[in-house]
PDB file of C-alpha atoms in Angstrom:
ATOM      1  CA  UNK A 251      -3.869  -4.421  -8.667  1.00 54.00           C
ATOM      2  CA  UNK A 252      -3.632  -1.841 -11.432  1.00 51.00           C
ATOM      3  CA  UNK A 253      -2.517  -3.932 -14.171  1.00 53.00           C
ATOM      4  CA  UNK A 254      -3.681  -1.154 -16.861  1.00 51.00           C
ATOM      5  CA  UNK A 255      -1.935   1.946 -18.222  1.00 47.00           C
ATOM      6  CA  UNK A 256      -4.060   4.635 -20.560  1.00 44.00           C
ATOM      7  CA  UNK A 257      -3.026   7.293 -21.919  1.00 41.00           C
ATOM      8  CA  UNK A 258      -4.497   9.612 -19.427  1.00 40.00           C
ATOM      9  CA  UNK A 259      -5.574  13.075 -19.510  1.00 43.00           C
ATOM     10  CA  UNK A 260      -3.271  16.075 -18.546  1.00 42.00           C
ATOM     11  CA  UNK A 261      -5.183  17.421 -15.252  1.00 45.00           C
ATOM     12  CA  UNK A 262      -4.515  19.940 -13.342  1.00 48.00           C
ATOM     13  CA  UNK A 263      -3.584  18.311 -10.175  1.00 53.00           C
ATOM     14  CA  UNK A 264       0.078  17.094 -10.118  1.00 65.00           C
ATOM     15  CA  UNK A 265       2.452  15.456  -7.918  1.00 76.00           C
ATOM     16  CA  UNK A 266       6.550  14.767  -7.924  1.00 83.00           C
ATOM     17  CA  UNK A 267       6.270  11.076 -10.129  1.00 84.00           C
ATOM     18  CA  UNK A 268       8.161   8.837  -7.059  1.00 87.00           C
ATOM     19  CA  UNK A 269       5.275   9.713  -4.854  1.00 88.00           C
ATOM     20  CA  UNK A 270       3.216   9.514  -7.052  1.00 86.00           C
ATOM     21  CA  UNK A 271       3.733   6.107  -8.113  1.00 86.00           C
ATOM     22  CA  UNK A 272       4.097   4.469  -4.844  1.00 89.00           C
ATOM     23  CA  UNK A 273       0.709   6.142  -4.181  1.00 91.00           C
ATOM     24  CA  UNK A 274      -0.828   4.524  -6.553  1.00 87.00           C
ATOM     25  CA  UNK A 275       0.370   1.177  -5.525  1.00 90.00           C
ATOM     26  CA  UNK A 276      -0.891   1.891  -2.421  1.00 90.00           C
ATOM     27  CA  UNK A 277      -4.517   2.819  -3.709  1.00 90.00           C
ATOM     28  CA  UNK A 278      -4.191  -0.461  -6.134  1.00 89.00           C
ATOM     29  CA  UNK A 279      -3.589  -2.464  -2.724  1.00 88.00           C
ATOM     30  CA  UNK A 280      -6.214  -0.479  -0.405  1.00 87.00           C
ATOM     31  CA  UNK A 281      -8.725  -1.277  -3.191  1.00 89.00           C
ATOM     32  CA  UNK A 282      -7.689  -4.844  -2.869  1.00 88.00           C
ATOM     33  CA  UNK A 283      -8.534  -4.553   0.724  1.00 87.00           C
ATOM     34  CA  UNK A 284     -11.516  -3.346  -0.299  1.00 87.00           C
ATOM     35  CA  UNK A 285     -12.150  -6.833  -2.301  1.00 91.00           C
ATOM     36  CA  UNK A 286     -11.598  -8.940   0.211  1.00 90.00           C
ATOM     37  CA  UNK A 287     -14.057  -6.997   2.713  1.00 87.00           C
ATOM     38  CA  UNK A 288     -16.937  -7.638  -0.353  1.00 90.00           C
ATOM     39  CA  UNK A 289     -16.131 -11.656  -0.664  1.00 91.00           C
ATOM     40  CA  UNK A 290     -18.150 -12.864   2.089  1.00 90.00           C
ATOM     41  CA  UNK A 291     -20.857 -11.013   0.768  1.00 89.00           C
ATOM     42  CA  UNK A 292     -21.210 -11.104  -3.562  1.00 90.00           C
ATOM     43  CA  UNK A 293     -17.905 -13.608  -3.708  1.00 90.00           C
ATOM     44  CA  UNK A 294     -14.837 -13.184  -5.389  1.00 93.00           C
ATOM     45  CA  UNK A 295     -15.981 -13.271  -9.358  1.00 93.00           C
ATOM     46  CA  UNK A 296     -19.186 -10.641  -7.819  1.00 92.00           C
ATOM     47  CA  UNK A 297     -16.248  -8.580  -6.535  1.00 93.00           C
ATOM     48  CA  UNK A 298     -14.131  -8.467  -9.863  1.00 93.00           C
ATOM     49  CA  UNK A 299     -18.052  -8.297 -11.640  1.00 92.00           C
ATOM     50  CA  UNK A 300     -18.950  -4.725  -9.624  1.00 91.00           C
ATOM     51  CA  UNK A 301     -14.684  -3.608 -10.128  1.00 91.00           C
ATOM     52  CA  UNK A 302     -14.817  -4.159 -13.854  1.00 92.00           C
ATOM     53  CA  UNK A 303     -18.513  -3.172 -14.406  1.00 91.00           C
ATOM     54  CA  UNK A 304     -18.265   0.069 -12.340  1.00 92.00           C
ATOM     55  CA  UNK A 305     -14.682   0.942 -13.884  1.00 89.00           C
ATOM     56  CA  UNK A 306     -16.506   0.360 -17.464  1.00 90.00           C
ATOM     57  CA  UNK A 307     -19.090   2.590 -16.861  1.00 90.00           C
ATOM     58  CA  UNK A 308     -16.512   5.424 -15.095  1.00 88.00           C
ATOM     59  CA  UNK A 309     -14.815   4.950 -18.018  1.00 84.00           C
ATOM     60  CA  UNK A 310     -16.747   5.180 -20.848  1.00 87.00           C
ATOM     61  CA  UNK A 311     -18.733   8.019 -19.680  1.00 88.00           C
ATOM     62  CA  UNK A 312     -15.220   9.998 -18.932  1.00 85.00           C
ATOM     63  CA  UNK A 313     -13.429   8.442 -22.891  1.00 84.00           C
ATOM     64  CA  UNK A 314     -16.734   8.906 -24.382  1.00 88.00           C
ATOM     65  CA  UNK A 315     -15.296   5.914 -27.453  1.00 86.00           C
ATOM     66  CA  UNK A 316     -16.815   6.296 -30.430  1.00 88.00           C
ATOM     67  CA  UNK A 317     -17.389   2.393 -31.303  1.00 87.00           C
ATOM     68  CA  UNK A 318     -18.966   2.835 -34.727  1.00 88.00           C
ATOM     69  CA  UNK A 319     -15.970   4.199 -35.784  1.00 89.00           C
ATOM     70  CA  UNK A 320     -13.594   1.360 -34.586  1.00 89.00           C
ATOM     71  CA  UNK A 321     -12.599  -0.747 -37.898  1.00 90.00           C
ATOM     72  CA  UNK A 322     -12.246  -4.510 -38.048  1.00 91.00           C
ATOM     73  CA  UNK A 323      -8.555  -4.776 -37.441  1.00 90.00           C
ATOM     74  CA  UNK A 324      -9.777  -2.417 -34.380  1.00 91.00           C
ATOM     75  CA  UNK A 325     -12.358  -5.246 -32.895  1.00 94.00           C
ATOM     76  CA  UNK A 326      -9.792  -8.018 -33.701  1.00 92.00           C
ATOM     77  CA  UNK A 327      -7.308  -6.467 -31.696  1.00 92.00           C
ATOM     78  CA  UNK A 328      -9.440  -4.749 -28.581  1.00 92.00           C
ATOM     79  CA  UNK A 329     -11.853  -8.197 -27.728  1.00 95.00           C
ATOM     80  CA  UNK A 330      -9.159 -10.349 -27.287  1.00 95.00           C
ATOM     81  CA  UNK A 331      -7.603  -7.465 -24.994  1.00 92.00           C
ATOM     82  CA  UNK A 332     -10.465  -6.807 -22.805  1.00 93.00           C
ATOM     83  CA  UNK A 333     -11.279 -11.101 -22.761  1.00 95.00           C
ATOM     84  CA  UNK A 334      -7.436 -11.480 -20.940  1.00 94.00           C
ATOM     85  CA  UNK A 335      -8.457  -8.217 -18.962  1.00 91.00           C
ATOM     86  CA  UNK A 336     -11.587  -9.771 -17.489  1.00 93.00           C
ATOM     87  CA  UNK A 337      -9.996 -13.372 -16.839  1.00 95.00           C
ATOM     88  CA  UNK A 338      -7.205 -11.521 -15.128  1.00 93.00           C
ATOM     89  CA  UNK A 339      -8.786 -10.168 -13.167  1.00 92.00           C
ATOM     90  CA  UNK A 340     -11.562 -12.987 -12.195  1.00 94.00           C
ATOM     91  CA  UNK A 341      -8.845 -15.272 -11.375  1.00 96.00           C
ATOM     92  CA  UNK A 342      -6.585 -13.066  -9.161  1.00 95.00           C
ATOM     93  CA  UNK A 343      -9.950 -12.268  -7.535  1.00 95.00           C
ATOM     94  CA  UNK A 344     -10.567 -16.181  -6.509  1.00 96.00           C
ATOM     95  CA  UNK A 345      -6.951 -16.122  -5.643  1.00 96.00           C
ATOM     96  CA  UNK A 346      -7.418 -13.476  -3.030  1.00 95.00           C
ATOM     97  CA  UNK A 347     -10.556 -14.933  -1.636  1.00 94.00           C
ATOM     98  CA  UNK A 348      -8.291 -17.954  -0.382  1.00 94.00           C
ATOM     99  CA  UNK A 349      -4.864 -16.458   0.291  1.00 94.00           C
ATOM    100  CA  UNK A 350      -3.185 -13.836   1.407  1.00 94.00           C
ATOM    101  CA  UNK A 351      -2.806 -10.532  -0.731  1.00 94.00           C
ATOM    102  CA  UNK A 352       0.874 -10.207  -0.656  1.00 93.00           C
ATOM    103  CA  UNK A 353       1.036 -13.912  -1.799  1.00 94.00           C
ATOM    104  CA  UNK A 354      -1.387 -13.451  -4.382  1.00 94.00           C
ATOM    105  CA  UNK A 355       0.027  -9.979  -5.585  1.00 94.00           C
ATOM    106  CA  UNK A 356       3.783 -12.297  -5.878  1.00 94.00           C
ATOM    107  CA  UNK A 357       2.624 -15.530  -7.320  1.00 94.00           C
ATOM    108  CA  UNK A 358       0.775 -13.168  -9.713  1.00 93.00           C
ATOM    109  CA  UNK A 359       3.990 -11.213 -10.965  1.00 90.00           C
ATOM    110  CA  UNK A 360       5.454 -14.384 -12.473  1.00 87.00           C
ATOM    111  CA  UNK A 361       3.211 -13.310 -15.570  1.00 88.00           C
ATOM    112  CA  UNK A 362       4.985 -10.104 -16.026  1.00 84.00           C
ATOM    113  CA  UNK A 363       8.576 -11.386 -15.361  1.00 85.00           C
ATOM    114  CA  UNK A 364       8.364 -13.913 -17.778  1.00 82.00           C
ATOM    115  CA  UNK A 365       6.821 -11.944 -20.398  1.00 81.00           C
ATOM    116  CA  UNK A 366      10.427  -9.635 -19.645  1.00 76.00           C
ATOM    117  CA  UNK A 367      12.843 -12.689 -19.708  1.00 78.00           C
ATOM    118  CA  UNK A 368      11.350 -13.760 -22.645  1.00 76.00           C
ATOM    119  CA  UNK A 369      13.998 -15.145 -25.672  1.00 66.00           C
ATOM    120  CA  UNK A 370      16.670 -14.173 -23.309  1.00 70.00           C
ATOM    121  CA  UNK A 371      19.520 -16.470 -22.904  1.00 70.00           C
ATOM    122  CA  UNK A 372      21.799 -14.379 -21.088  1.00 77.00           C
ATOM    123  CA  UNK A 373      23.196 -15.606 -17.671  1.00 81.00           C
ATOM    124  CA  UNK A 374      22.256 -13.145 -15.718  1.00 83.00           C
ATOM    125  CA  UNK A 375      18.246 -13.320 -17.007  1.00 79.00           C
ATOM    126  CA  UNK A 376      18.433 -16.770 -16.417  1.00 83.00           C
ATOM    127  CA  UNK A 377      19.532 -16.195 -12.741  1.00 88.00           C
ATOM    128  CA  UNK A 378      16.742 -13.153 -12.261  1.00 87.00           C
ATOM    129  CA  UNK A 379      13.836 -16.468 -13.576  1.00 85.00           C
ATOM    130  CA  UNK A 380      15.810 -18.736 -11.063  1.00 88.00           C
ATOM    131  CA  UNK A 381      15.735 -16.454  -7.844  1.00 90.00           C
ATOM    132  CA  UNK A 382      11.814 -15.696  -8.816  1.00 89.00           C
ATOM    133  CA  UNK A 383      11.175 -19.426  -9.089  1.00 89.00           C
ATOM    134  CA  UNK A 384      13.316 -19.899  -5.423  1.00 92.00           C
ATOM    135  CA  UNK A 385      10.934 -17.539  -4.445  1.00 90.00           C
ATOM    136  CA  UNK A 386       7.709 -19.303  -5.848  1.00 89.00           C
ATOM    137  CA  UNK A 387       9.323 -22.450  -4.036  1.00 89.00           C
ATOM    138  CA  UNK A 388       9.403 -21.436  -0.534  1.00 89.00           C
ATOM    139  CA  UNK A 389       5.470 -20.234  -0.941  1.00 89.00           C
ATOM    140  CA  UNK A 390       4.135 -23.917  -2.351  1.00 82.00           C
ATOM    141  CA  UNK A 391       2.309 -26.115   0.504  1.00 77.00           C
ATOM    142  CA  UNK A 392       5.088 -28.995  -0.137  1.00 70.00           C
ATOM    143  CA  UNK A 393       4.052 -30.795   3.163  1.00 65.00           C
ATOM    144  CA  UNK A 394       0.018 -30.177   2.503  1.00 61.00           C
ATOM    145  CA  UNK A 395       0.188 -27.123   4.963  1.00 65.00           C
ATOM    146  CA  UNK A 396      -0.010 -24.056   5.145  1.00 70.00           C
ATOM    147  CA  UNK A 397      -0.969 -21.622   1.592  1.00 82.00           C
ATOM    148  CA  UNK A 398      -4.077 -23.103   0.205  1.00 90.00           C
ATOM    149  CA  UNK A 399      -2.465 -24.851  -3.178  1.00 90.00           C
ATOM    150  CA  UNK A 400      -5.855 -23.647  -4.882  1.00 94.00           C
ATOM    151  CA  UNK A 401      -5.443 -20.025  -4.624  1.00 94.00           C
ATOM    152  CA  UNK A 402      -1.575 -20.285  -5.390  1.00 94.00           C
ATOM    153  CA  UNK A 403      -2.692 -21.520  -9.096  1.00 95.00           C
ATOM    154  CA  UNK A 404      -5.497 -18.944  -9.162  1.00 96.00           C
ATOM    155  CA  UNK A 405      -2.965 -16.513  -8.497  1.00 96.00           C
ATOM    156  CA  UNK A 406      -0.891 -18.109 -11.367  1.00 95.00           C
ATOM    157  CA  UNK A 407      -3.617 -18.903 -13.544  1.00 96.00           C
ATOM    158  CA  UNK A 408      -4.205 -14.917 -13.040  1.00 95.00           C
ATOM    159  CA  UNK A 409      -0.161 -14.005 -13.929  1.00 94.00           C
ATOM    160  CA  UNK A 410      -0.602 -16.159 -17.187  1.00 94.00           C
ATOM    161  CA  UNK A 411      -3.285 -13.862 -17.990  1.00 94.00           C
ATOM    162  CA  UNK A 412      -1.214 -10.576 -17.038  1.00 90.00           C
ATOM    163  CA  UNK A 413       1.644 -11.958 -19.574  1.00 90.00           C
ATOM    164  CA  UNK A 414      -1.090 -12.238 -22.206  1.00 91.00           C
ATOM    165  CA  UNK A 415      -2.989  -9.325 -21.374  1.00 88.00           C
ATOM    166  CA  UNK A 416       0.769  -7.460 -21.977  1.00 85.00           C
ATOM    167  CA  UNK A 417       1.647  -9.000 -25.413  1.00 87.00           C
ATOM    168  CA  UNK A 418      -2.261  -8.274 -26.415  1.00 88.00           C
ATOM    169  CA  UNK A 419      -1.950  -4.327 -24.994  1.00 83.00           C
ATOM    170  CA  UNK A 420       1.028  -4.123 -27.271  1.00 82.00           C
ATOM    171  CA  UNK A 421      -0.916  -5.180 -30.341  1.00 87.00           C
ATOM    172  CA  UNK A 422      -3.578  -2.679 -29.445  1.00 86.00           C
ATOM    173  CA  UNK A 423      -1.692  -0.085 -28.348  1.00 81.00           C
ATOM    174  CA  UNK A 424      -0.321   0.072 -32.019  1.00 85.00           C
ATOM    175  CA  UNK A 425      -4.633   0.546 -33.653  1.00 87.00           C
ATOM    176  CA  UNK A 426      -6.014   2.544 -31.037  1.00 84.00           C
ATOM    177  CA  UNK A 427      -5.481   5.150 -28.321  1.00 79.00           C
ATOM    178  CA  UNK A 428      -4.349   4.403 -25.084  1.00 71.00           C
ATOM    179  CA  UNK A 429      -7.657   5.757 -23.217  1.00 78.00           C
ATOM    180  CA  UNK A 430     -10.237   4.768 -26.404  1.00 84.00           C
ATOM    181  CA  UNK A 431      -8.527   1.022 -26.064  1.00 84.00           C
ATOM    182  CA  UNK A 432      -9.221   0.658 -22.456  1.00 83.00           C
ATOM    183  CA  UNK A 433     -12.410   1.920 -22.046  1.00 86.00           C
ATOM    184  CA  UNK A 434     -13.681  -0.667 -24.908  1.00 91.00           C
ATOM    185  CA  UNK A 435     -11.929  -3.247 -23.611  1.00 89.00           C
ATOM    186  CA  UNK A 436     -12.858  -2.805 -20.147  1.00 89.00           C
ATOM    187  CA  UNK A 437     -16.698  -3.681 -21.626  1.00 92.00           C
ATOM    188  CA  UNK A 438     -15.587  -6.810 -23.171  1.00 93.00           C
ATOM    189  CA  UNK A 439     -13.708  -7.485 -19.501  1.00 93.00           C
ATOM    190  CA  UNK A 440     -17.482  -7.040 -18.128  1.00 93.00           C
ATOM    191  CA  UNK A 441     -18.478  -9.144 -20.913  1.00 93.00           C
ATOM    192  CA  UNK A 442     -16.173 -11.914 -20.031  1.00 94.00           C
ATOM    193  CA  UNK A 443     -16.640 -11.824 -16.500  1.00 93.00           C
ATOM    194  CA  UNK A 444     -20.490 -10.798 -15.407  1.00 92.00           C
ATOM    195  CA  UNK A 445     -21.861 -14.406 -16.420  1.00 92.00           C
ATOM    196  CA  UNK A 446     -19.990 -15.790 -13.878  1.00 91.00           C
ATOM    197  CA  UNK A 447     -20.981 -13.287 -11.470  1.00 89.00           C
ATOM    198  CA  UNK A 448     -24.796 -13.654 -11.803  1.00 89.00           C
ATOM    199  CA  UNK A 449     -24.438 -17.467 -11.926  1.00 88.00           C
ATOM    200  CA  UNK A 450     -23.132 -17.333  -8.611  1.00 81.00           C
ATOM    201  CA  UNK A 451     -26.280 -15.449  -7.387  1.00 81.00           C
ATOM    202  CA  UNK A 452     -25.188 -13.192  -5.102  1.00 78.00           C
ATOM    203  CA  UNK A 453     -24.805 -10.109  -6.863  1.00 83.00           C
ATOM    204  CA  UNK A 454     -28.815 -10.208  -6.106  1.00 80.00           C
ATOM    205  CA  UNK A 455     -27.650  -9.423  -2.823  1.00 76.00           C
ATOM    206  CA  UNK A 456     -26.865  -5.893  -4.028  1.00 81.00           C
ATOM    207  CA  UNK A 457     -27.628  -2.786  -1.758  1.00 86.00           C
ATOM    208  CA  UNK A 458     -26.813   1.334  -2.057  1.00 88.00           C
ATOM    209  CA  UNK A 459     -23.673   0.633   0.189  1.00 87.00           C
ATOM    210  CA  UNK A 460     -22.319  -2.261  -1.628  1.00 87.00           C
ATOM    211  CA  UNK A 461     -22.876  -0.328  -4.969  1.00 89.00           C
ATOM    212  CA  UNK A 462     -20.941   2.364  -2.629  1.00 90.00           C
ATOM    213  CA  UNK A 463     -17.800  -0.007  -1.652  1.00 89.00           C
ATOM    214  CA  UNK A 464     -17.806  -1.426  -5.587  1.00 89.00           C
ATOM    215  CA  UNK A 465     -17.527   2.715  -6.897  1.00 90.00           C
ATOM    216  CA  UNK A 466     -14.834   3.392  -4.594  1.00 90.00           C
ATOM    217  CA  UNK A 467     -13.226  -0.607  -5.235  1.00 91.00           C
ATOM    218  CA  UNK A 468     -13.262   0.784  -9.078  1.00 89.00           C
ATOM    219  CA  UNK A 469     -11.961   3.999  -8.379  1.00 88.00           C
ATOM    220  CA  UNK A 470      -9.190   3.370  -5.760  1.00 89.00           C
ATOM    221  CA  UNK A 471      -8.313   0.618  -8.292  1.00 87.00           C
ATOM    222  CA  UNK A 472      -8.460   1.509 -11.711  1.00 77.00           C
ATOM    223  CA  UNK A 473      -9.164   5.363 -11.780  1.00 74.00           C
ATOM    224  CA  UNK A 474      -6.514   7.112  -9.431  1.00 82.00           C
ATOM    225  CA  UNK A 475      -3.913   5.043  -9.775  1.00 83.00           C
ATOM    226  CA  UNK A 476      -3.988   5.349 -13.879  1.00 74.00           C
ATOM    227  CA  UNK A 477      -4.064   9.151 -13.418  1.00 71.00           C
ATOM    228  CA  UNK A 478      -0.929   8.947 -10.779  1.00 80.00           C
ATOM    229  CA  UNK A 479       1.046   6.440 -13.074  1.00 77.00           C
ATOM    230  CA  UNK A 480       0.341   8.506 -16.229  1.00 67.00           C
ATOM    231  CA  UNK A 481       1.879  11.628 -14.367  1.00 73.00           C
ATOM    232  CA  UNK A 482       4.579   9.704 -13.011  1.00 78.00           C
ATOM    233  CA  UNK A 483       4.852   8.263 -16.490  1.00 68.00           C
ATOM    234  CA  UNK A 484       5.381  11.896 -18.467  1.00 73.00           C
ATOM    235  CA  UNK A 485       8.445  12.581 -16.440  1.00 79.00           C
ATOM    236  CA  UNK A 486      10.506   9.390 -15.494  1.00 77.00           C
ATOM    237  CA  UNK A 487      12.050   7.094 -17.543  1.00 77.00           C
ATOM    238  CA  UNK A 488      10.279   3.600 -18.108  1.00 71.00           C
ATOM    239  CA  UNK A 489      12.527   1.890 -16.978  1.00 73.00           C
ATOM    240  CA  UNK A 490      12.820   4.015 -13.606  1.00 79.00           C
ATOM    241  CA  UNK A 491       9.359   3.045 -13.298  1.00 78.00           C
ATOM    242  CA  UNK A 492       9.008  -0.140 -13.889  1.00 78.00           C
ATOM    243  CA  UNK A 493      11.064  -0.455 -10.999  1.00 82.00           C
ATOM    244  CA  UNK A 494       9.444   1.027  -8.917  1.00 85.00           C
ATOM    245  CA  UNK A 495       6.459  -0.739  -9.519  1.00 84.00           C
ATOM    246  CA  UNK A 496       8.560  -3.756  -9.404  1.00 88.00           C
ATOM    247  CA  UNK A 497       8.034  -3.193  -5.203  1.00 90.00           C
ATOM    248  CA  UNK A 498       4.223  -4.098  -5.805  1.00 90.00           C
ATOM    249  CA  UNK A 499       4.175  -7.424  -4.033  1.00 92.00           C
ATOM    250  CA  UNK A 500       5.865  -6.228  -1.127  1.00 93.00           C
ATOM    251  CA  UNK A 501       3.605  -3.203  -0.751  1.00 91.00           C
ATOM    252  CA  UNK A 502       0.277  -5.927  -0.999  1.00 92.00           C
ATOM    253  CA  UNK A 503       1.841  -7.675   1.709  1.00 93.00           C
ATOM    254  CA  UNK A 504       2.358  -4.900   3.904  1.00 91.00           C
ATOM    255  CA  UNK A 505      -1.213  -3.567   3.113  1.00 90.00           C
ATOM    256  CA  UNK A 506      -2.579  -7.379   4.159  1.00 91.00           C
ATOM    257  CA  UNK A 507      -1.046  -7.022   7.134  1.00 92.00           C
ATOM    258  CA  UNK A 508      -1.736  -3.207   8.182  1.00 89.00           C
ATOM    259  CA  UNK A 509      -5.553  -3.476   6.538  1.00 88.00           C
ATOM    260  CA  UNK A 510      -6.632  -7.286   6.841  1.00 90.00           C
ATOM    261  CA  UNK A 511      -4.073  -8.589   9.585  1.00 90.00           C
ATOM    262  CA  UNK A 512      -2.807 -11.182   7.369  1.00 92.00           C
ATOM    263  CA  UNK A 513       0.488 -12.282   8.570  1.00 90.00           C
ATOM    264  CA  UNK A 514       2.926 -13.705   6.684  1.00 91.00           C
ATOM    265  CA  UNK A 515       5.674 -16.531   7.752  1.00 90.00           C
ATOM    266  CA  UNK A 516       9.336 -15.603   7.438  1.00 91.00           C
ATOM    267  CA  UNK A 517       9.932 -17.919   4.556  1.00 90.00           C
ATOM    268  CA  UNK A 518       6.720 -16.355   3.191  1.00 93.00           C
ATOM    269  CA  UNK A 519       8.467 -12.645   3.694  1.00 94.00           C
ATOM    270  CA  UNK A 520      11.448 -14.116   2.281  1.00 95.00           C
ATOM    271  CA  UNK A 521       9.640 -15.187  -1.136  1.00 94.00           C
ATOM    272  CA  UNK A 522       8.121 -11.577  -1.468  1.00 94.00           C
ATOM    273  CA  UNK A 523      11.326 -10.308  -1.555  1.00 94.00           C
ATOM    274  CA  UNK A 524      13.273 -12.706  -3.874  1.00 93.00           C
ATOM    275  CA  UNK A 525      10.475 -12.452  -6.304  1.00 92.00           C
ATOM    276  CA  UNK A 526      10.890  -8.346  -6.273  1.00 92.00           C
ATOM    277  CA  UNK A 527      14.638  -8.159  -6.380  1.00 93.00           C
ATOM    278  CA  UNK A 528      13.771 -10.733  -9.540  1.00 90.00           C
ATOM    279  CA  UNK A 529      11.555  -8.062 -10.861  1.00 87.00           C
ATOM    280  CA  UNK A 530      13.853  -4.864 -10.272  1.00 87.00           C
ATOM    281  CA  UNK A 531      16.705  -7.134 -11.312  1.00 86.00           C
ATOM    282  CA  UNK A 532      15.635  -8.167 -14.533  1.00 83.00           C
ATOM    283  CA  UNK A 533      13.911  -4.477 -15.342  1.00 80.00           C
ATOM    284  CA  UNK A 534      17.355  -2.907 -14.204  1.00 79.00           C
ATOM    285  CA  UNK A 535      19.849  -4.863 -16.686  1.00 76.00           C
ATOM    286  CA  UNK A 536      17.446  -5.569 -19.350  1.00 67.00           C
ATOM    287  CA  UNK A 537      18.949  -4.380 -23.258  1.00 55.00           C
ATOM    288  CA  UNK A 538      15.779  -2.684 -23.928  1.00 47.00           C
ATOM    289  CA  UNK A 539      12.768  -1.238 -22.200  1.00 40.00           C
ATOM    290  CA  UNK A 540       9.395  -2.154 -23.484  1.00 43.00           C
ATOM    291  CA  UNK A 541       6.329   0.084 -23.140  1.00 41.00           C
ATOM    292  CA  UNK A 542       3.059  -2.139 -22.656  1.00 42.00           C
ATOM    293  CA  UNK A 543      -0.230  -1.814 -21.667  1.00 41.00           C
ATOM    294  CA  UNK A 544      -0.494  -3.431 -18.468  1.00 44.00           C
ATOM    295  CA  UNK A 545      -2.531  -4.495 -15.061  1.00 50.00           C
ATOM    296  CA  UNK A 546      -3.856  -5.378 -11.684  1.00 56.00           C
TER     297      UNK A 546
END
């Protein structure tokens, strides 16, 4: 789950921008895998705790922000930011721990899709927010069975906070630059999230080789895929990649199943797909294309 996009770095490593994209969805959703292998040991917040912590540290010691230097409008804009980034995060987290990834990487997308039908009162939108919604149908437990009804509003709980966290990356992405914004805000994500973390106690539980799997949780999660988007960003249109990334959910589904052998009913299958035809639907006739900074 990248759900961020900095202003990276030029670097001399470079790749064509399709491949690179649907790489980094791929690292996103190995890194997710990567999660769910750490639940049974710190828990789900621990996990996100380690991700966020670890990617703050990475990050500030690559962006180097200057913080004294940030003015009040600056804070304002940043905290709130790097609260929605923590909470995001957290929740999509507990999500995981009691469903599927593919499920949770779905459910979650609502947030996004909403935050692009938005105001729109055109037909067609309306039919985009009606097949996602047919979609979000055909994963609720209506008979008690089946996907834990828990973990389904985590995972919506966590795509409320994606929508926010993508109306608040606008507003910062306006006072401060892309990399400066989300390094600082990925301290107030640590911020937001670490109390719950150490209140569950098991982050005591640390060792070398957890502190291992949390590095390479942070950087198959946060740090290669913002390079690989960021290239892919420089030379295809947004739109063209938004798209593309619209494929997300089906990608975490096909990474449960190939790295954590969850399986996935065909009505299940069947809301993955709605939901990312909703996606690339309303990202392919929408008037305009809006740049945010935004994700998993």
């Amino acid at each position: 789950m990248s759900h961020l996009r900095p202003v990276a770095n030029s670097s001399r490593f470079s790749m064509p921008p399709v491949p690179a994209v649907l790489l980094a969805i791929l690292s996103v959703q190995a890194g997710a895998a990567i999660a769910k292998g750490l639940f049974p040991v710190v828990g789900a917040v621990g996990t996100a705790s380690l991700r966020i912590g670890l990617a703050a540290v990475m990050l500030f010691v690559t962006v180097r922000p200057k913080l004294r230097q940030l003015s009040a409008a600056q804070w304002r804009a940043v905290v709130p930011y790097g609260v929605a980034l923590g909470a995001m995060n957290g929740l999509f987290y507990c999500a995981l721990a009691r469903i599927p990834l593919g499920l949770g990487v779905t459910l979650e997308f609502v947030g996004p899709l909403l935050v692009a039908l938005a105001g729109s009162r055109r037909v067609l939108d309306v039919a985009w927010a009606v097949l996602a919604a047919v979609g979000i149908a055909l994963i609720a437990p209506w008979h008690g069975q089946g996907i834990d009804l828990v973990g389904m509003l985590f995972a919506l709980a966590a795509g409320g906070c994606w929508a926010v966290y993508i109306v608040l990356g606008g507003r910062v992405a306006q006072v401060l630059p892309g990399n400066t914004a989300v390094a600082v805000g990925m301290l107030f994500a640590t911020v937001a999230v670490l109390p719950f973390g150490l209140a569950g106690g098991q982050l005591r539980l640390l060792t070398p080789g957890l502190l291992a799997a949390g590095a390479a949780l942070a950087l198959l999660s946060s740090a290669l895929p913002f390079t690989l988007e960021m290239q892919a960003l420089k030379r295809l249109p947004t739109r063209t990649f938004s798209i593309l990334m619209s494929i997300e959910p089906a990608a975490a589904a096909l990474c449960g199943w190939l790295f954590l052998h969850e399986r996935l009913t065909t009505g299940q299958w069947v809301a993955v797909g709605l939901v990312v035809i909703a996606s690339a639907g309303s990202t392919l006739t929408a008037r305009s294309a809006v740049a945010a900074v935004g994700g998993e």
